[in-house]
PDB file of C-alpha atoms in Angstrom:
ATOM      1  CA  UNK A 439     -20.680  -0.656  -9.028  1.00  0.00           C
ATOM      2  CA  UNK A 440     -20.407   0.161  -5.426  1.00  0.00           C
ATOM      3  CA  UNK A 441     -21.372  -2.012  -2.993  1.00  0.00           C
ATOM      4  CA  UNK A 442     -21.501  -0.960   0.833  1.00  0.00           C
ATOM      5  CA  UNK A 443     -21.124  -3.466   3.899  1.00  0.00           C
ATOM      6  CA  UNK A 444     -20.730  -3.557   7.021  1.00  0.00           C
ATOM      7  CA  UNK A 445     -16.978  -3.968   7.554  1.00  0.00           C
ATOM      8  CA  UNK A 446     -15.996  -2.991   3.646  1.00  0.00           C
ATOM      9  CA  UNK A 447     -16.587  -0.902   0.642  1.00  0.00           C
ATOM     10  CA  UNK A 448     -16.043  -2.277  -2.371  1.00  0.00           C
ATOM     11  CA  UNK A 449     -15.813  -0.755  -5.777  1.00  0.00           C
ATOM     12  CA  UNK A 450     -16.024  -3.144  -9.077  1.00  0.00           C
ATOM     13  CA  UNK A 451     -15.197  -1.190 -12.397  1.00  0.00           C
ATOM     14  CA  UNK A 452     -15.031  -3.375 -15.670  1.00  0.00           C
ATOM     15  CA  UNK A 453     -11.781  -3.655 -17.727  1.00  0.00           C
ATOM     16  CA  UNK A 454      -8.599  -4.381 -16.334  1.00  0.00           C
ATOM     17  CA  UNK A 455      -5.800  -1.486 -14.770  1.00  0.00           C
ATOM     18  CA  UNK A 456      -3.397  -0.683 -17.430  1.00  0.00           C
ATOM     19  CA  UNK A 457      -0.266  -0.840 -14.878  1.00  0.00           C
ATOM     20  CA  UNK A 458       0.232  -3.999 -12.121  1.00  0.00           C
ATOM     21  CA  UNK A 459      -1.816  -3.060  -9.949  1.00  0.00           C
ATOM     22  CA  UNK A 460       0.967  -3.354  -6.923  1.00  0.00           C
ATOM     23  CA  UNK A 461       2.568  -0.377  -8.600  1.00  0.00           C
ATOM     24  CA  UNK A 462      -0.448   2.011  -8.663  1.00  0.00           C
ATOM     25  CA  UNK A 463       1.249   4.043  -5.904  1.00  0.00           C
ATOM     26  CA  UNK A 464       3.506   6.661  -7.186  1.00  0.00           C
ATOM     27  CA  UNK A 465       2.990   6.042 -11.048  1.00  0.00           C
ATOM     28  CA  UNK A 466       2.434   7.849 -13.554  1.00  0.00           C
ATOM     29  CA  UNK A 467      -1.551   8.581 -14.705  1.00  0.00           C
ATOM     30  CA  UNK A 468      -2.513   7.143 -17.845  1.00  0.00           C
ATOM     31  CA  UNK A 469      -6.171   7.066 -19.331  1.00  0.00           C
ATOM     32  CA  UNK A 470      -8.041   4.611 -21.845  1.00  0.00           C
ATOM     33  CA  UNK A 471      -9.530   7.665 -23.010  1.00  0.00           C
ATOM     34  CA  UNK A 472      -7.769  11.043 -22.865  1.00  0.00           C
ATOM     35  CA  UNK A 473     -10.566  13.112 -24.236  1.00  0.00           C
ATOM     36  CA  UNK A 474     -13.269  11.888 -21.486  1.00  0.00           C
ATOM     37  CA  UNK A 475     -10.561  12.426 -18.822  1.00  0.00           C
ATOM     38  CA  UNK A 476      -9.169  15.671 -19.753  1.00  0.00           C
ATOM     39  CA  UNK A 477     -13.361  17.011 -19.535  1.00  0.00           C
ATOM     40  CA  UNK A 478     -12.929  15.241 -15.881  1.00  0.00           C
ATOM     41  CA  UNK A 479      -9.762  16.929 -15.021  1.00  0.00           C
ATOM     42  CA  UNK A 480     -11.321  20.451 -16.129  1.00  0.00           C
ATOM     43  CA  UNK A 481     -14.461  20.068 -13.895  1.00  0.00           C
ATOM     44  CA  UNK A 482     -13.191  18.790 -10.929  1.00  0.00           C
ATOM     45  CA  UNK A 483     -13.903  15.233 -10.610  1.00  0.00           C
ATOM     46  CA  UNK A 484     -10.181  13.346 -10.906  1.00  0.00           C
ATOM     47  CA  UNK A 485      -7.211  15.161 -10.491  1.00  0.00           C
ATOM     48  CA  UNK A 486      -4.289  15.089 -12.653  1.00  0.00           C
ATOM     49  CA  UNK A 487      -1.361  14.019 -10.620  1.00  0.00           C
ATOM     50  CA  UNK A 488      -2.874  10.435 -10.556  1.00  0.00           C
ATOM     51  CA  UNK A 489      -2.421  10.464  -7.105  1.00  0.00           C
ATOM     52  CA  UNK A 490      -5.362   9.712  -5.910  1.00  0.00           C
ATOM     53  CA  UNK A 491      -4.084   5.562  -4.891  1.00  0.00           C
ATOM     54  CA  UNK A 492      -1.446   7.167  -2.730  1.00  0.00           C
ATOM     55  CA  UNK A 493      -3.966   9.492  -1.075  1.00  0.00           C
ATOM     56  CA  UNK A 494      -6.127   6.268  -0.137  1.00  0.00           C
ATOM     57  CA  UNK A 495      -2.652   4.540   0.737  1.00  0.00           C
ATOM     58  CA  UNK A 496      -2.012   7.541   3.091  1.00  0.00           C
ATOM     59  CA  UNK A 497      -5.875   7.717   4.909  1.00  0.00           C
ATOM     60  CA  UNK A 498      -5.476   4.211   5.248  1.00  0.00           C
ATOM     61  CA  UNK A 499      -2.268   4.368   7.181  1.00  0.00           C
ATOM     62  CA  UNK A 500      -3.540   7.627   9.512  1.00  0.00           C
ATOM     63  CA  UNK A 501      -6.346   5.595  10.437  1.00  0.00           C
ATOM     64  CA  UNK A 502      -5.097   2.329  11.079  1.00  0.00           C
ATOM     65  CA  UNK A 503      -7.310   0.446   8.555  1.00  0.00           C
ATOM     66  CA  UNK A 504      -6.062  -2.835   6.970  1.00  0.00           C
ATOM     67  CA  UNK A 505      -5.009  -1.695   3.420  1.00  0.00           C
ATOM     68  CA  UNK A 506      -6.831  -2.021   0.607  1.00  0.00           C
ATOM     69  CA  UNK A 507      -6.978  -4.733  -1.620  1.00  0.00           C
ATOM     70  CA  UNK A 508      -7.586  -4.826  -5.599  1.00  0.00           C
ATOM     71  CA  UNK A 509      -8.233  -8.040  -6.812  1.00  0.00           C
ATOM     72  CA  UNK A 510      -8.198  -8.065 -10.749  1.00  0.00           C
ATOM     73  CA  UNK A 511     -10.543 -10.417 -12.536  1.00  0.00           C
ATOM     74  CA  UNK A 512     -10.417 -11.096 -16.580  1.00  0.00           C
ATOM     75  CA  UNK A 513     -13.190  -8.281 -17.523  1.00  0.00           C
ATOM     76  CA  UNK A 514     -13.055  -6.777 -13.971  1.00  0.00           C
ATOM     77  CA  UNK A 515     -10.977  -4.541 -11.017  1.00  0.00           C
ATOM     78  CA  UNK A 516     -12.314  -5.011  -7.601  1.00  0.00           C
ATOM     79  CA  UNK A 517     -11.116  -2.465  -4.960  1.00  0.00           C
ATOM     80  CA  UNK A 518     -11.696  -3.279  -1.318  1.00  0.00           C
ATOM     81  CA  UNK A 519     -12.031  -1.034   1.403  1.00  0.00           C
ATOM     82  CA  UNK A 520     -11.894  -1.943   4.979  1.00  0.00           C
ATOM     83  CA  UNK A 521     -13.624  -0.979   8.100  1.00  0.00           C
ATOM     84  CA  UNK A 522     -11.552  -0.691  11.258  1.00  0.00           C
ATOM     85  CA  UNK A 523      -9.869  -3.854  12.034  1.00  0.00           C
ATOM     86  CA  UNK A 524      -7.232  -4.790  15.015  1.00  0.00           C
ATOM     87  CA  UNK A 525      -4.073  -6.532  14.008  1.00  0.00           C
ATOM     88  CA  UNK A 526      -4.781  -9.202  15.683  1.00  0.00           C
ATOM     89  CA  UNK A 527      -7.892  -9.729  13.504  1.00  0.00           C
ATOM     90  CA  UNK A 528      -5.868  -9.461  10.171  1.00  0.00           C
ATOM     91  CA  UNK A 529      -4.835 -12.207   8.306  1.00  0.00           C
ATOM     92  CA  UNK A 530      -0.826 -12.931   7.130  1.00  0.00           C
ATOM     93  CA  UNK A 531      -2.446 -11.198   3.396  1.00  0.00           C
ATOM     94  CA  UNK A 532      -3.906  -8.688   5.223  1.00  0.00           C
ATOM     95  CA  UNK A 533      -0.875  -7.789   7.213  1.00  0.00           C
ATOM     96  CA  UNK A 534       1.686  -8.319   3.979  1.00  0.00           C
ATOM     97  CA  UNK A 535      -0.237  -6.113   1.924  1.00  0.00           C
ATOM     98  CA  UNK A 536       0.038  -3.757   4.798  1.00  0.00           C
ATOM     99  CA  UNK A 537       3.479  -3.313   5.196  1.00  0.00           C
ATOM    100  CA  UNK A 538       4.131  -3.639   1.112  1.00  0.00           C
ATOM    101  CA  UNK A 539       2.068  -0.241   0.857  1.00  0.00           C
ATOM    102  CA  UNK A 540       3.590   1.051   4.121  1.00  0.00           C
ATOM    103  CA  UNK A 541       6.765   0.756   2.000  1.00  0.00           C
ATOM    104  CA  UNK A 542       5.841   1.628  -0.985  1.00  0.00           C
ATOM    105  CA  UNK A 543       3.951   5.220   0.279  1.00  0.00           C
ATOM    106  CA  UNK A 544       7.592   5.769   2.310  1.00  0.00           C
ATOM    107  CA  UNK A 545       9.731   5.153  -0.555  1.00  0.00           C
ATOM    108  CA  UNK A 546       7.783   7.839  -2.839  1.00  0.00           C
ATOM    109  CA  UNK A 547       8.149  10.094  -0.020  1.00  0.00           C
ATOM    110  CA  UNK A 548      12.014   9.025  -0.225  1.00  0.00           C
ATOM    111  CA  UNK A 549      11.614   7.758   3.802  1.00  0.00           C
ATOM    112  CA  UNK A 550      12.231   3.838   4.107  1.00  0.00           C
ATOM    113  CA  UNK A 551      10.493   1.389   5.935  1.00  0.00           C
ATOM    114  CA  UNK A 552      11.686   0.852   9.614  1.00  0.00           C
ATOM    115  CA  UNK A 553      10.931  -1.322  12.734  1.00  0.00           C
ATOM    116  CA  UNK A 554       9.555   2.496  13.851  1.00  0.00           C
ATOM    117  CA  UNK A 555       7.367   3.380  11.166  1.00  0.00           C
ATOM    118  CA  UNK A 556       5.963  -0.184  10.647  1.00  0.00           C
ATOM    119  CA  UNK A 557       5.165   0.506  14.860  1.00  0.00           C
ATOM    120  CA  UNK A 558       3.508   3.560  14.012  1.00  0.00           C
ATOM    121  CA  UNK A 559       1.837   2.520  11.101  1.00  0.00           C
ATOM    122  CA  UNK A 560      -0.086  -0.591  12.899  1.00  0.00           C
ATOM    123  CA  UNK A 561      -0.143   1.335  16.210  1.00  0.00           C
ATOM    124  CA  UNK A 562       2.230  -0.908  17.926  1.00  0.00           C
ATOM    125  CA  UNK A 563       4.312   0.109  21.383  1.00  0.00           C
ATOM    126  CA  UNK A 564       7.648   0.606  21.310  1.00  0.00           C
ATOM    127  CA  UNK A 565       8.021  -2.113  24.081  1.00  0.00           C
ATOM    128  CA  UNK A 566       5.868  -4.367  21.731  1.00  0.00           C
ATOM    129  CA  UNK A 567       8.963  -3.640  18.481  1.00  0.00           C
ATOM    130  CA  UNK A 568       9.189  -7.614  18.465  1.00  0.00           C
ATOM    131  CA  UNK A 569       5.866  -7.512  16.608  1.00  0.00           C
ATOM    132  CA  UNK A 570       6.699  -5.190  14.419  1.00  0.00           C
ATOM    133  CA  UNK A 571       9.720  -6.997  13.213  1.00  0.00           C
ATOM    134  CA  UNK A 572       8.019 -10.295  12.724  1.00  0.00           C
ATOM    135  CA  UNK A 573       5.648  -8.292  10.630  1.00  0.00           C
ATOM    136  CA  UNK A 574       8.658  -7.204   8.220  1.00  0.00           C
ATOM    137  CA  UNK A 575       9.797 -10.769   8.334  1.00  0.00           C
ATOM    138  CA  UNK A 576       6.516 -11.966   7.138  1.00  0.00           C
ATOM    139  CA  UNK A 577       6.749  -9.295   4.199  1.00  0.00           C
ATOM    140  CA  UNK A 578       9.989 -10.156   3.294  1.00  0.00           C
ATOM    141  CA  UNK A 579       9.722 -13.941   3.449  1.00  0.00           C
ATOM    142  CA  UNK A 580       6.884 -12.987   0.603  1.00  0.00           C
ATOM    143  CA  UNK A 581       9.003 -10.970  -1.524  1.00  0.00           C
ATOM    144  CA  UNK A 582       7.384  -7.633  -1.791  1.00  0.00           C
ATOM    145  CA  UNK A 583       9.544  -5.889   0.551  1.00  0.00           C
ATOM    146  CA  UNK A 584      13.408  -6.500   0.492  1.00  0.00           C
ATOM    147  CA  UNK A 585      16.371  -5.043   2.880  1.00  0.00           C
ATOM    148  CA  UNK A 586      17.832  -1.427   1.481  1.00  0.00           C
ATOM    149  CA  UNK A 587      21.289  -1.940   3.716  1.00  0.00           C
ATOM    150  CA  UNK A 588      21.006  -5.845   3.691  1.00  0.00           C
ATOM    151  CA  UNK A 589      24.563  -5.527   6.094  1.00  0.00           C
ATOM    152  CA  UNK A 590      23.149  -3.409   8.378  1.00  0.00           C
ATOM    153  CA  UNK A 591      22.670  -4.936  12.015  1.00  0.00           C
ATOM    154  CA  UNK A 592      19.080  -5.959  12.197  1.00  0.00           C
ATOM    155  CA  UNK A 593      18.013  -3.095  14.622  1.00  0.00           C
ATOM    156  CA  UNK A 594      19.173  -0.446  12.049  1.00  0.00           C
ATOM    157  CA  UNK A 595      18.188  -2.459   8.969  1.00  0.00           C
ATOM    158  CA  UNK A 596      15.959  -0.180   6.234  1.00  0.00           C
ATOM    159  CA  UNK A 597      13.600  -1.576   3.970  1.00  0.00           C
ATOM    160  CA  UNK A 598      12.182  -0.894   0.310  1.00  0.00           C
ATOM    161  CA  UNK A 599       9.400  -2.543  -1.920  1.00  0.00           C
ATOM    162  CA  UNK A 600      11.198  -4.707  -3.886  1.00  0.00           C
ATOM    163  CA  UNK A 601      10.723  -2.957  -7.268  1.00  0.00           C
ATOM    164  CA  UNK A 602      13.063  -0.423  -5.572  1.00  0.00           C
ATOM    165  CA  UNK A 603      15.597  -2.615  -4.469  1.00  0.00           C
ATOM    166  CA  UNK A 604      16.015  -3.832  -7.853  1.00  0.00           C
ATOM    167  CA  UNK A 605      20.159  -1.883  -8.604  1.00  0.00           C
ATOM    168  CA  UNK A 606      20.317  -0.881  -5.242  1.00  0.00           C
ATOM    169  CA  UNK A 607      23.370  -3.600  -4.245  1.00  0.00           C
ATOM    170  CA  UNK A 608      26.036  -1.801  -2.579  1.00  0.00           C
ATOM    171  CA  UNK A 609      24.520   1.298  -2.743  1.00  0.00           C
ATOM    172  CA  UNK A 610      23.366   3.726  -0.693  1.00  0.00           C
ATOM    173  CA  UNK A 611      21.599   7.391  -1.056  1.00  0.00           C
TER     174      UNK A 611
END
């Protein structure tokens, strides 16, 4: 179902996702039905790569739109898609969930999160980086984002979602 608004989109399929649904970006595809998706793949209508989360991930980011939000019921997977909102409009949820994807989309592209691309991503001025960082605090304090060079001085400090941080002690790439 497919329901339009005036500030969102939002897409309700029944069943629930096979994977967490805060790893969708970057993973693997996998179907319920290989047959039926196979017939989609040859014709044109899903690709796949699977990457089709990462690509909303990404439009979301180039256009400054809070990020989507999947909210998984027992017989049901809601995806919501926002209209144009300011940060200062957006909610600490909104804003985590931000940053988490901002993350996650930079650590498949083997970038990692900084003060300067969560800036860029929320359209923040460089004379404004104070913001920024309180918005990686707020991830952090959450848990879905975690230091890559914990030791590193604050203003040089890297950050990963925290699935990737999970062996990364002491190391570095």
């Amino acid at each position: 179902m497919f329901e339009i608004f005036d500030d969102r989109i939002e897409f309700t399929s029944p069943g629930v996702p096979l994977m967490d649904p805060a790893r969708f970006v970057d993973t693997p595809p996998q179907s319920r039905n290989e047959a039926l998706a196979s017939v989609m793949r040859r014709t044109g209508i899903c690709e796949e790569r699977g990457s089709g989360w990462d690509k909303i991930v990404f439009q979301t980011e180039y256009h400054q739109l809070p990020a989507p939000l999947v909210e998984v019921t027992e017989n049901h997977t809601r995806v919501v898609l926002f209209a144009h909102r300011p940060l200062t409009k957006m909610d600490k949820e909104d804003r985590v969930r931000a940053v988490y994807l901002h993350a996650c989309l930079r650590h498949v592209t083997r970038q990692h999160t900084t003060n300067t691309s969560v800036r860029e991503r929320f359209g923040i001025a460089p004379q404004n980086s104070a913001q920024a960082s309180r918005l990686i605090r707020e991830a952090v304090a959450t848990g879905v984002i975690a230091p890559f060079d914990a030791e590193a001085a604050p203003k040089l400090r890297r950050y990963v979602p925290a699935w990737a941080a999970v062996g990364l002690q002491g190391s570095e790439e």
